[in-house]
PDB file of C-alpha atoms and ligand atoms in Angstrom:
ATOM      1  CA  MET P  17      33.616  72.788  59.578  1.00  0.00           C
ATOM      2  CA  ARG P  18      32.046  74.118  62.586  1.00  0.00           C
ATOM      3  CA  ASP P  19      35.658  74.295  64.089  1.00  0.00           C
ATOM      4  CA  SER P  20      37.543  75.790  61.049  1.00  0.00           C
ATOM      5  CA  THR P  21      39.098  79.113  61.536  1.00  0.00           C
ATOM      6  CA  ILE P  22      40.791  81.646  59.381  1.00  0.00           C
ATOM      7  CA  HIS P  23      44.316  80.305  60.655  1.00  0.00           C
ATOM      8  CA  ASP P  24      43.795  76.947  58.969  1.00  0.00           C
ATOM      9  CA  CYS P  25      44.155  78.761  55.551  1.00  0.00           C
ATOM     10  CA  ASN P  26      47.491  79.505  54.138  1.00  0.00           C
ATOM     11  CA  LEU P  27      49.431  80.693  50.995  1.00  0.00           C
ATOM     12  CA  ILE P  28      51.336  77.874  48.847  1.00  0.00           C
ATOM     13  CA  LEU P  29      54.072  78.700  46.607  1.00  0.00           C
ATOM     14  CA  LEU P  30      53.657  76.667  43.138  1.00  0.00           C
ATOM     15  CA  PRO P  31      56.472  76.014  41.341  1.00  0.00           C
ATOM     16  CA  LYS P  32      57.603  78.528  38.521  1.00  0.00           C
ATOM     17  CA  ILE P  33      59.543  77.515  35.163  1.00  0.00           C
ATOM     18  CA  ASN P  34      61.161  80.673  34.174  1.00  0.00           C
ATOM     19  CA  SER P  35      62.703  81.484  30.660  1.00  0.00           C
ATOM     20  CA  ALA P  36      63.543  84.467  28.842  1.00  0.00           C
ATOM     21  CA  ALA P  37      60.340  83.806  26.938  1.00  0.00           C
ATOM     22  CA  GLY P  38      57.940  83.723  30.056  1.00  0.00           C
ATOM     23  CA  ASN P  39      56.964  81.514  32.902  1.00  0.00           C
ATOM     24  CA  ILE P  40      55.084  78.276  33.440  1.00  0.00           C
ATOM     25  CA  THR P  41      53.327  77.106  36.420  1.00  0.00           C
ATOM     26  CA  SER P  42      51.659  73.478  36.580  1.00  0.00           C
ATOM     27  CA  ILE P  43      49.529  72.416  39.277  1.00  0.00           C
ATOM     28  CA  ASN P  44      48.838  68.731  39.844  1.00  0.00           C
ATOM     29  CA  GLU P  45      46.151  66.891  41.626  1.00  0.00           C
ATOM     30  CA  ASN P  46      47.597  65.259  44.766  1.00  0.00           C
ATOM     31  CA  ILE P  47      50.993  67.021  44.467  1.00  0.00           C
ATOM     32  CA  GLU P  48      50.718  70.742  45.101  1.00  0.00           C
ATOM     33  CA  ILE P  49      47.054  70.323  45.803  1.00  0.00           C
ATOM     34  CA  PRO P  50      46.125  67.922  48.515  1.00  0.00           C
ATOM     35  CA  PHE P  51      42.770  66.643  47.179  1.00  0.00           C
ATOM     36  CA  ASP P  52      41.177  65.423  43.837  1.00  0.00           C
ATOM     37  CA  ILE P  53      40.289  68.443  41.787  1.00  0.00           C
ATOM     38  CA  GLN P  54      36.781  67.864  40.756  1.00  0.00           C
ATOM     39  CA  ARG P  55      36.192  71.209  39.191  1.00  0.00           C
ATOM     40  CA  VAL P  56      38.128  74.170  38.086  1.00  0.00           C
ATOM     41  CA  TYR P  57      36.360  77.687  37.450  1.00  0.00           C
ATOM     42  CA  TYR P  58      37.316  81.218  37.257  1.00  0.00           C
ATOM     43  CA  LEU P  59      35.904  84.475  37.413  1.00  0.00           C
ATOM     44  CA  TYR P  60      36.585  87.131  34.906  1.00  0.00           C
ATOM     45  CA  ASP P  61      35.292  90.633  33.826  1.00  0.00           C
ATOM     46  CA  VAL P  62      34.540  91.474  37.155  1.00  0.00           C
ATOM     47  CA  PRO P  63      33.410  95.267  37.027  1.00  0.00           C
ATOM     48  CA  SER P  64      35.150  97.608  39.042  1.00  0.00           C
ATOM     49  CA  GLY P  65      33.953  97.842  42.632  1.00  0.00           C
ATOM     50  CA  GLU P  66      32.039  94.588  42.747  1.00  0.00           C
ATOM     51  CA  SER P  67      32.454  91.954  45.236  1.00  0.00           C
ATOM     52  CA  ARG P  68      31.785  88.128  44.763  1.00  0.00           C
ATOM     53  CA  GLY P  69      31.646  85.390  47.270  1.00  0.00           C
ATOM     54  CA  GLY P  70      29.709  86.334  50.391  1.00  0.00           C
ATOM     55  CA  HIS P  71      28.877  82.702  51.430  1.00  0.00           C
ATOM     56  CA  ALA P  72      30.599  79.768  53.226  1.00  0.00           C
ATOM     57  CA  HIS P  73      30.526  75.868  52.311  1.00  0.00           C
ATOM     58  CA  TYR P  74      29.974  72.974  54.423  1.00  0.00           C
ATOM     59  CA  GLU P  75      32.260  70.728  52.576  1.00  0.00           C
ATOM     60  CA  LEU P  76      33.848  72.249  49.688  1.00  0.00           C
ATOM     61  CA  GLU P  77      37.629  72.992  50.000  1.00  0.00           C
ATOM     62  CA  GLN P  78      39.314  75.230  47.289  1.00  0.00           C
ATOM     63  CA  TYR P  79      42.656  76.940  46.391  1.00  0.00           C
ATOM     64  CA  ILE P  80      42.296  80.212  44.779  1.00  0.00           C
ATOM     65  CA  ILE P  81      44.791  81.832  42.599  1.00  0.00           C
ATOM     66  CA  ALA P  82      45.101  85.244  40.979  1.00  0.00           C
ATOM     67  CA  GLY P  83      45.755  83.968  37.308  1.00  0.00           C
ATOM     68  CA  SER P  84      45.947  87.606  36.207  1.00  0.00           C
ATOM     69  CA  GLY P  85      45.901  90.908  37.858  1.00  0.00           C
ATOM     70  CA  SER P  86      45.202  91.123  41.946  1.00  0.00           C
ATOM     71  CA  PHE P  87      42.219  90.859  44.063  1.00  0.00           C
ATOM     72  CA  ASP P  88      41.443  90.709  47.842  1.00  0.00           C
ATOM     73  CA  VAL P  89      40.114  87.640  49.703  1.00  0.00           C
ATOM     74  CA  ILE P  90      38.451  88.418  52.877  1.00  0.00           C
ATOM     75  CA  LEU P  91      38.282  85.343  55.319  1.00  0.00           C
ATOM     76  CA  ASP P  92      35.853  85.101  58.458  1.00  0.00           C
ATOM     77  CA  ASP P  93      35.535  82.471  60.829  1.00  0.00           C
ATOM     78  CA  GLY P  94      32.784  83.954  62.781  1.00  0.00           C
ATOM     79  CA  LYS P  95      35.388  85.296  65.411  1.00  0.00           C
ATOM     80  CA  ASN P  96      38.268  86.463  63.364  1.00  0.00           C
ATOM     81  CA  LYS P  97      38.467  88.096  60.077  1.00  0.00           C
ATOM     82  CA  LYS P  98      41.587  88.389  57.692  1.00  0.00           C
ATOM     83  CA  THR P  99      42.473  89.897  54.026  1.00  0.00           C
ATOM     84  CA  VAL P 100      44.640  88.075  51.740  1.00  0.00           C
ATOM     85  CA  THR P 101      45.714  89.959  48.593  1.00  0.00           C
ATOM     86  CA  LEU P 102      46.319  87.586  45.680  1.00  0.00           C
ATOM     87  CA  ASN P 103      48.246  89.343  42.939  1.00  0.00           C
ATOM     88  CA  ARG P 104      50.845  86.385  41.964  1.00  0.00           C
ATOM     89  CA  PRO P 105      49.859  83.526  39.390  1.00  0.00           C
ATOM     90  CA  ASN P 106      52.176  81.050  41.314  1.00  0.00           C
ATOM     91  CA  ILE P 107      50.776  81.821  44.759  1.00  0.00           C
ATOM     92  CA  ALA P 108      47.620  79.926  45.934  1.00  0.00           C
ATOM     93  CA  LEU P 109      45.361  80.635  48.903  1.00  0.00           C
ATOM     94  CA  HIS P 110      43.974  77.367  50.495  1.00  0.00           C
ATOM     95  CA  ILE P 111      40.309  77.904  51.733  1.00  0.00           C
ATOM     96  CA  VAL P 112      39.256  75.024  54.125  1.00  0.00           C
ATOM     97  CA  PRO P 113      35.406  74.292  54.725  1.00  0.00           C
ATOM     98  CA  GLY P 114      33.191  76.400  57.038  1.00  0.00           C
ATOM     99  CA  LEU P 115      34.883  79.926  56.232  1.00  0.00           C
ATOM    100  CA  TRP P 116      32.713  82.972  55.037  1.00  0.00           C
ATOM    101  CA  ARG P 117      34.655  84.626  52.165  1.00  0.00           C
ATOM    102  CA  GLU P 118      34.196  87.783  50.148  1.00  0.00           C
ATOM    103  CA  LEU P 119      36.371  88.859  47.374  1.00  0.00           C
ATOM    104  CA  ASP P 120      36.816  92.384  46.327  1.00  0.00           C
ATOM    105  CA  ASN P 121      38.821  95.050  44.845  1.00  0.00           C
ATOM    106  CA  PHE P 122      39.371  93.384  41.577  1.00  0.00           C
ATOM    107  CA  SER P 123      41.973  94.971  39.283  1.00  0.00           C
ATOM    108  CA  SER P 124      40.844  95.433  35.627  1.00  0.00           C
ATOM    109  CA  GLY P 125      41.387  92.548  33.539  1.00  0.00           C
ATOM    110  CA  SER P 126      41.857  89.961  36.743  1.00  0.00           C
ATOM    111  CA  ILE P 127      41.337  86.477  36.813  1.00  0.00           C
ATOM    112  CA  CYS P 128      40.470  84.494  39.924  1.00  0.00           C
ATOM    113  CA  MET P 129      40.974  80.884  39.236  1.00  0.00           C
ATOM    114  CA  VAL P 130      39.454  78.494  41.787  1.00  0.00           C
ATOM    115  CA  LEU P 131      40.484  74.777  42.101  1.00  0.00           C
ATOM    116  CA  ALA P 132      37.867  72.854  43.853  1.00  0.00           C
ATOM    117  CA  SER P 133      37.528  69.766  45.691  1.00  0.00           C
ATOM    118  CA  LEU P 134      33.663  68.880  44.733  1.00  0.00           C
ATOM    119  CA  GLU P 135      31.420  69.597  41.754  1.00  0.00           C
ATOM    120  CA  TYR P 136      28.964  72.699  42.144  1.00  0.00           C
ATOM    121  CA  ASN P 137      26.361  71.726  44.576  1.00  0.00           C
ATOM    122  CA  GLU P 138      24.077  74.513  45.595  1.00  0.00           C
ATOM    123  CA  ASN P 139      23.211  72.686  48.661  1.00  0.00           C
ATOM    124  CA  ASP P 140      26.740  72.938  49.934  1.00  0.00           C
ATOM    125  CA  TYR P 141      26.432  76.625  50.223  1.00  0.00           C
ATOM    126  CA  ILE P 142      25.342  78.658  53.310  1.00  0.00           C
ATOM    127  CA  ARG P 143      24.507  82.320  51.674  1.00  0.00           C
ATOM    128  CA  ASN P 144      22.939  83.927  54.894  1.00  0.00           C
ATOM    129  CA  TYR P 145      25.720  85.446  57.450  1.00  0.00           C
ATOM    130  CA  GLU P 146      23.336  85.277  60.354  1.00  0.00           C
ATOM    131  CA  ALA P 147      22.738  81.414  59.689  1.00  0.00           C
ATOM    132  CA  TYR P 148      26.200  81.180  59.237  1.00  0.00           C
ATOM    133  CA  LEU P 149      27.168  82.705  62.451  1.00  0.00           C
ATOM    134  CA  LYS P 150      24.694  80.220  64.237  1.00  0.00           C
ATOM    135  CA  ILE P 151      26.341  77.025  62.631  1.00  0.00           C
ATOM    136  CA  LYS P 152      29.577  78.331  63.786  1.00  0.00           C
ATOM    137  CA  LYS P 153      28.603  78.872  67.071  1.00  0.00           C
TER     138      LYS P 153
HETATM  139  P1  TYD C 229      28.365  81.959  43.060  1.00  0.00           P
HETATM  140  O1  TYD C 229      29.338  80.692  43.534  1.00  0.00           O
HETATM  141  O2  TYD C 229      27.581  82.495  44.185  1.00  0.00           O
HETATM  142  O3  TYD C 229      29.440  82.964  42.905  1.00  0.00           O
HETATM  143  P2  TYD C 229      30.422  83.859  43.533  1.00  0.00           P
HETATM  144  O4  TYD C 229      30.918  83.442  45.002  1.00  0.00           O
HETATM  145  O5  TYD C 229      31.650  84.094  42.672  1.00  0.00           O
HETATM  146  O6  TYD C 229      29.835  85.328  43.783  1.00  0.00           O
HETATM  147  O7  TYD C 229      27.902  81.231  41.815  1.00  0.00           O
HETATM  148  C1  TYD C 229      27.209  82.295  41.138  1.00  0.00           C
HETATM  149  C2  TYD C 229      26.303  81.514  40.029  1.00  0.00           C
HETATM  150  O8  TYD C 229      26.863  80.932  39.240  1.00  0.00           O
HETATM  151  C3  TYD C 229      24.993  80.619  41.188  1.00  0.00           C
HETATM  152  O9  TYD C 229      23.882  80.740  40.256  1.00  0.00           O
HETATM  153  C4  TYD C 229      25.650  79.453  40.852  1.00  0.00           C
HETATM  154  C5  TYD C 229      26.553  79.444  39.518  1.00  0.00           C
HETATM  155  N1  TYD C 229      27.543  78.574  39.612  1.00  0.00           N
HETATM  156  C6  TYD C 229      27.528  77.277  38.694  1.00  0.00           C
HETATM  157  O10 TYD C 229      26.333  76.868  38.098  1.00  0.00           O
HETATM  158  N2  TYD C 229      28.715  76.540  38.806  1.00  0.00           N
HETATM  159  C7  TYD C 229      29.962  76.775  39.305  1.00  0.00           C
HETATM  160  O11 TYD C 229      30.800  75.754  39.281  1.00  0.00           O
HETATM  161  C8  TYD C 229      29.869  78.165  40.370  1.00  0.00           C
HETATM  162  C9  TYD C 229      31.165  78.657  40.901  1.00  0.00           C
HETATM  163  C10 TYD C 229      28.767  78.821  40.093  1.00  0.00           C
END
């Protein structure tokens, strides 16, 4: 996780089955997502102006999808930062372990879906930015 950078994170296009009645996107473990999905969680009812995240993970790998609406993901590897706007339900952002992330600019009614490689474990979090920078040095 020490060596991971923002350049290791990219967007993937998920399949979309389109009809006059709307769209379907399905996500398969070990097909579109290259790991066993141990957990799915989603953020919703995020008040306007609030931000989420503000941490890094030692081991956890994630794909983040805007299931509805839009929001920004700010990725930071201690040297470089990039902001990725998610606003399509068939686009997923891969976040590798060891990156600081913040999510903000949530549109009203937006849903941030997260596919995670591990169950929730507080010991996998780095919640202090100064501590994070020391680990990445
Ligand atoms: P956190 O991951 O810090 O939220 P965010 O990055 O979206 O701001 O989690 C917030 C709280 O929710 C924290 O007390 C841990 C708890 N939580 C779980 O119990 N299980 C989970 O799967 C997640 C993601 C969080």
